[in-house]
Coordinates of C-alpha atoms in Angstrom, one line a residue:
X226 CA -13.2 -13.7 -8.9
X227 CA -13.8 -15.5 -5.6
X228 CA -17.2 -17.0 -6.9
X229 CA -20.1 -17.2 -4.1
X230 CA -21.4 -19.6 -1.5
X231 CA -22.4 -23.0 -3.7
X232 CA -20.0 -22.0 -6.2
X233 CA -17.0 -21.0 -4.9
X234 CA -13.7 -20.5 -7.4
X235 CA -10.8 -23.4 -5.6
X236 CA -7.4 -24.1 -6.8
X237 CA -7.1 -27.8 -7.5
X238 CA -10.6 -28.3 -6.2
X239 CA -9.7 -27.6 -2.6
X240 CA -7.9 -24.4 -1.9
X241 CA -10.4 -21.3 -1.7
X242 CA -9.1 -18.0 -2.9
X243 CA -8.5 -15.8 -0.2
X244 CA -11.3 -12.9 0.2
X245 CA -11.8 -9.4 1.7
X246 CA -13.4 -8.8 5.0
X247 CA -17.1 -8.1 4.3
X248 CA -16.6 -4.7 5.2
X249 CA -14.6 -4.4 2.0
X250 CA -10.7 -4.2 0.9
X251 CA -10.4 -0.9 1.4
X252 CA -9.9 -1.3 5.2
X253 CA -7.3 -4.3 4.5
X254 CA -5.3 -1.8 2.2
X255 CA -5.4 0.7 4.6
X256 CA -4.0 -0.8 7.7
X257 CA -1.1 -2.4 5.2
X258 CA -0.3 1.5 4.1
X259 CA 0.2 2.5 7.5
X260 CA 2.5 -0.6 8.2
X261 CA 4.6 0.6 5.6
X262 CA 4.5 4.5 6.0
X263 CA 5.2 4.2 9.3
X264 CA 6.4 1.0 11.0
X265 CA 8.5 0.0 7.6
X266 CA 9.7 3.2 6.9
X267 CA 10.8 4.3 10.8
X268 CA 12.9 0.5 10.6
X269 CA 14.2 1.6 7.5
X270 CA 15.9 5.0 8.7
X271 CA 17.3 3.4 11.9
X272 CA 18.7 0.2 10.5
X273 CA 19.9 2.8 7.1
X274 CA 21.6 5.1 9.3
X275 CA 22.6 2.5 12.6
X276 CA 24.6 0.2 10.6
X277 CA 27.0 2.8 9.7
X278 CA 27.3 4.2 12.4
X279 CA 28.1 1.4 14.2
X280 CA 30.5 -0.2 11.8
X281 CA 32.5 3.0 12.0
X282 CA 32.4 3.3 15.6
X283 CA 34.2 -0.2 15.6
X284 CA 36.3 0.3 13.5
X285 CA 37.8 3.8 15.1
X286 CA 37.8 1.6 18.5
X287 CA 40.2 -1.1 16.4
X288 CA 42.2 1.5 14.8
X289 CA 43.3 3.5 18.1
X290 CA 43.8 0.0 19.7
X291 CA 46.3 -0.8 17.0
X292 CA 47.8 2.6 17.6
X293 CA 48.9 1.8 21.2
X294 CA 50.7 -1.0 20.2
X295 CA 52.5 1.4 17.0
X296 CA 55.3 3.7 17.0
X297 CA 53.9 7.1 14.8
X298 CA 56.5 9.3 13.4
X299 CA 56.1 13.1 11.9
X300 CA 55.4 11.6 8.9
X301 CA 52.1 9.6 9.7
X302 CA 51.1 13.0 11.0
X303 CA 50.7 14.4 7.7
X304 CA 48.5 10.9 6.3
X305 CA 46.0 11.6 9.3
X306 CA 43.0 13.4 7.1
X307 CA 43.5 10.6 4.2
X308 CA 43.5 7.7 7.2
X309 CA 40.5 9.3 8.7
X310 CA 38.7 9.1 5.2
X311 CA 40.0 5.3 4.7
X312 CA 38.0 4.4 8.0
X313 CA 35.0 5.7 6.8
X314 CA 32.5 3.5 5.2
X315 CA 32.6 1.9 1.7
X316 CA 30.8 3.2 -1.6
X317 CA 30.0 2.0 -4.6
X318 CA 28.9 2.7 -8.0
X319 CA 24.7 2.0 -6.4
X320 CA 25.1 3.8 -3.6
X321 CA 23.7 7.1 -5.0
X322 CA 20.8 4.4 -7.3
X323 CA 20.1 3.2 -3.5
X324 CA 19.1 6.6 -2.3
X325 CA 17.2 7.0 -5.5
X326 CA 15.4 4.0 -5.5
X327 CA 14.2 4.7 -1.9
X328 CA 12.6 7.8 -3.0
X329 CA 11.0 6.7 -6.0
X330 CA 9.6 3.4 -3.7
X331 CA 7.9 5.7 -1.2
X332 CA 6.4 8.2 -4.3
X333 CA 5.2 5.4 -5.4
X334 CA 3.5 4.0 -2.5
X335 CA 2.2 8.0 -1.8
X336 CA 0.7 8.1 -4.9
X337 CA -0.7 5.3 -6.3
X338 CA -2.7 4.2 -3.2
X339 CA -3.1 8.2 -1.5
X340 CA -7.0 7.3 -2.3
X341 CA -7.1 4.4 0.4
X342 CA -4.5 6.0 3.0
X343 CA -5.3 9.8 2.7
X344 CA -2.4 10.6 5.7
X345 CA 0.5 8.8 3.2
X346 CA 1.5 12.5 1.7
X347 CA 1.9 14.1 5.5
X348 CA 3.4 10.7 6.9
X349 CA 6.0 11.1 3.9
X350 CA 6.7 14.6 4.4
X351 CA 7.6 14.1 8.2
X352 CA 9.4 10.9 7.4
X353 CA 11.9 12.9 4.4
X354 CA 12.1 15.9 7.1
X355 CA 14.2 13.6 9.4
X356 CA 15.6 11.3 7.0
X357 CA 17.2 14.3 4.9
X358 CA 19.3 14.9 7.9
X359 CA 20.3 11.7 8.6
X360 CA 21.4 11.3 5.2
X361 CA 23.2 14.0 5.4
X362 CA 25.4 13.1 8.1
X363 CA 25.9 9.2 6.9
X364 CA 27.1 11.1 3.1
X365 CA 29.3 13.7 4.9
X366 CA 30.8 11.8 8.4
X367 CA 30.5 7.9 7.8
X368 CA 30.9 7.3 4.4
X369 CA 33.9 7.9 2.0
X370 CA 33.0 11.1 -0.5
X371 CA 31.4 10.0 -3.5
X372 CA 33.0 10.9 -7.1
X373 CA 31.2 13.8 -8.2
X374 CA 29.6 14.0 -12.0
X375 CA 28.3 16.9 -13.9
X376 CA 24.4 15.9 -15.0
X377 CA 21.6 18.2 -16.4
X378 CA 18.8 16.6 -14.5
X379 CA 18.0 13.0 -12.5
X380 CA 18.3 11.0 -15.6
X381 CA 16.3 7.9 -16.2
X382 CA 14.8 8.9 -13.0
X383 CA 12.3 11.6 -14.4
X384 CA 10.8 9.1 -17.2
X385 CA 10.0 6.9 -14.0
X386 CA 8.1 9.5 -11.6
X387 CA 6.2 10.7 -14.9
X388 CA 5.5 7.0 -15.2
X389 CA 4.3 6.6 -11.7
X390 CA 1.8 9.6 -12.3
X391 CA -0.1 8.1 -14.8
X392 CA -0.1 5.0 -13.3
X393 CA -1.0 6.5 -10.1
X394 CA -4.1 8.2 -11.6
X395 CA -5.5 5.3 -13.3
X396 CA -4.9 3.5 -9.9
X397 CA -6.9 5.7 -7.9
X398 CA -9.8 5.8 -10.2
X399 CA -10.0 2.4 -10.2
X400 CA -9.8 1.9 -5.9
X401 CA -12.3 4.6 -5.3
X402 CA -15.0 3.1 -8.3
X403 CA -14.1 -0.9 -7.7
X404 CA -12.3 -1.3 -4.0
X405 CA -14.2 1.2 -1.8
X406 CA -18.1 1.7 -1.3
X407 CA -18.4 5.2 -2.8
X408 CA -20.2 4.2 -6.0
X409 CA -22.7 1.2 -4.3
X410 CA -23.3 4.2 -2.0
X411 CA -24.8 6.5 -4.5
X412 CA -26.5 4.4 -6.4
X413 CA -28.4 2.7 -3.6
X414 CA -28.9 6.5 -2.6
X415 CA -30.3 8.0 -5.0
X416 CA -32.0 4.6 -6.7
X417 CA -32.9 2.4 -3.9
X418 CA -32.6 4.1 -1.0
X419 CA -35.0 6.5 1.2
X420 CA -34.3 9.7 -0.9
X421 CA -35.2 7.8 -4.4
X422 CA -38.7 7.7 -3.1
X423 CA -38.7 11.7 -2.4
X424 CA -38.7 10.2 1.4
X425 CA -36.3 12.9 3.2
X426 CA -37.6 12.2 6.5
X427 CA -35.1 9.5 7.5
X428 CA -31.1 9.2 6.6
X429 CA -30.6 8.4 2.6
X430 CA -28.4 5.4 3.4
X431 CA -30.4 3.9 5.9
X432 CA -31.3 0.1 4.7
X433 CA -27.8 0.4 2.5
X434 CA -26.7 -3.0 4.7
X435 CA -29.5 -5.2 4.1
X436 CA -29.4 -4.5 0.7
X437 CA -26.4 -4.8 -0.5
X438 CA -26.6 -8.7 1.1
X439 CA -27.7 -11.0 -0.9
X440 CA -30.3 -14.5 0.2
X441 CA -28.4 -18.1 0.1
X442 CA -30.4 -21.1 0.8
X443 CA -28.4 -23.4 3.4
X444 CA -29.6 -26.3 1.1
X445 CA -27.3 -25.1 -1.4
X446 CA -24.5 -25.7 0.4
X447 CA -21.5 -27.5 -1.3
X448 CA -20.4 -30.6 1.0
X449 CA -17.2 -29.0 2.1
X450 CA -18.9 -25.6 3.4
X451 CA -22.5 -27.8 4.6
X452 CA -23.6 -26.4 8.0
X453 CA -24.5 -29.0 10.2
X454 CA -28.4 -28.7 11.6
X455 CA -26.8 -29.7 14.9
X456 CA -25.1 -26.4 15.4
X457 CA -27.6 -24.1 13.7
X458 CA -31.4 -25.9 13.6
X459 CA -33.9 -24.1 11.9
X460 CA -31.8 -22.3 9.2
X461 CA -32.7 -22.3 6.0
X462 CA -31.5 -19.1 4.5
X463 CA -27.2 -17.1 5.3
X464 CA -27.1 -13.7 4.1
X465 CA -23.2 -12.8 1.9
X466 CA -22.3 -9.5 0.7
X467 CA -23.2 -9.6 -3.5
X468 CA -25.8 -8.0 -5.7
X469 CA -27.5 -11.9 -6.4
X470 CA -31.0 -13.0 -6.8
X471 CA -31.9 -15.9 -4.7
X472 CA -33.7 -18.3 -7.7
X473 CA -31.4 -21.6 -8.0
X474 CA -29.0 -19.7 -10.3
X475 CA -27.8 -17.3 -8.2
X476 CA -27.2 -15.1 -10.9
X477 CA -26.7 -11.2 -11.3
X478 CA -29.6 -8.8 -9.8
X479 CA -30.4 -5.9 -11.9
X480 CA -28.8 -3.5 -8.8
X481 CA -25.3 -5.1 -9.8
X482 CA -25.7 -3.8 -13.7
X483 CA -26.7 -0.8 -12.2
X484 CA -23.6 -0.3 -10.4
X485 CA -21.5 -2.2 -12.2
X486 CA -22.9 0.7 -15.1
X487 CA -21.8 3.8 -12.5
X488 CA -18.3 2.1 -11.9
X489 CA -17.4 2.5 -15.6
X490 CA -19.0 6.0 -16.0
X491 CA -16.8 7.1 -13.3
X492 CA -13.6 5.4 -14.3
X493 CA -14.0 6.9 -17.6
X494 CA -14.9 10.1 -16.6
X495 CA -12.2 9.9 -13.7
X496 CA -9.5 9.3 -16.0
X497 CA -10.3 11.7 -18.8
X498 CA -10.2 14.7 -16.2
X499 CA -7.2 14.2 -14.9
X500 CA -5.5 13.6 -18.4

């Protein structure tokens, strides 16, 4: 997609498409999953749960100020519990979709991308432990009661998890065969590597950097990306992650059929499996 050096994919001519760190996208995925299974979610209770709180707090403090300056009879007495309620914080008709929603947002992050951040389901599990409880108390001390209604089951909701399943499987087969390293790994292993060669004296990945780096010649260059000879004399060859041959085309090595070959075989297998 992003093309390679002497041929790189722009936008209007000028704008390069932004790439993965050459240790791969699975380690730019991971660090976003943990932002968001812990930092985002841990913001999410507090400012879910604070804001109520606090906007009840002020408005007790406003009500017992404008009881000093009130007479109250026997009769307001008796209004107490419904006055108490009417200080409590507002629902609506989402309120309950809100809470949903939430839910079916975090299964889906769990899920769909568990093969990139193993730690989601456990980071999940503590985050629901605690925000159960606070829940809890927001639904039963500072909001008003919600209307109740007689259902069989979540509704709508249920199509959507079973939704997120599938999609969640295909997902996972794809990130372990395309994003991560596992099936260059293997094939180098057991076709390129050490071990190929009956040669189980030395580690079967050793070598696995060098070759999956393919040869550019600096002459190639487009005049954008040219490196001066100033800064780096004497270099005539850069080294960029990609199964290429280094002729003047650039084009596919028979190691990227190879494992372009084993990605599909496991996606396909991966997916009939688990369906």
């Amino acid at each position: 997609i992003n093309g390679h050096p002497g041929n790189y994919v722009r936008i209007a001519g000028h704008w390069r498409l932004e790439e993965c760190h050459p240790s791969g996208c699975i380690t730019d995925l991971f660090i976003q999953m943990s932002i968001i299974m812990v930092l985002k979610q841990t913001l999410s209770n507090c400012v879910e749960f604070l804001s109520p709180f606090i906007s009840y707090k002020l408005r007790k403090m406003k009500d017992r100020r404008s009881r000093v300056h009130s007479e109250q009879g026997a009769e307001d007495r008796t209004m107490e519990s419904w006055k108490d309620n009417y200080r409590l914080g507002k629902v609506h008709i989402f309120s309950l979709f809100d809470e949903f929603l939430e839910m079916v947002i975090q299964y889906s992050f769990t899920t769909i991308f568990v093969a990139a951040f193993p730690l989601a389901p456990l980071l999940a599990f503590i985050n629901n432990m605690l925000e159960i409880r606070l829940d809890a108390i927001k639904m039963t001390r500072l909001q008003r009661r919600l209307v109740p209604r007689k259902a069989n089951d979540i509704g709508i909701w249920l199509q959507v998890l079973e939704g997120i399943g599938v999609l969640a499987v295909i997902t996972n087969g794809l990130i372990i065969a395309i994003t991560s390293d596992f099936i260059p790994r293997l094939v180098y292993k057991y076709k390129y590597g050490p071990c190929a060669n009956n040669d189980t004296e030395i580690d079967c990945l050793t070598g696995y950097i060098n070759q999956s780096l393919s040869i550019f010649h600096t002459n190639d260059f487009e005049k954008l990306t040219q490196v001066s000879s100033m800064v780096y004399p004497n270099t005539t060859v850069c080294r960029y992650r990609d199964y290429r041959t280094a002729d003047e085309e650039y084009s596919y090595s028979v190691q990227f059929y190879h494992i372009f070959a084993a990605r599909l075989v496991f996606v396909i297998v991966f997916e009939v499996s688990n369906f």
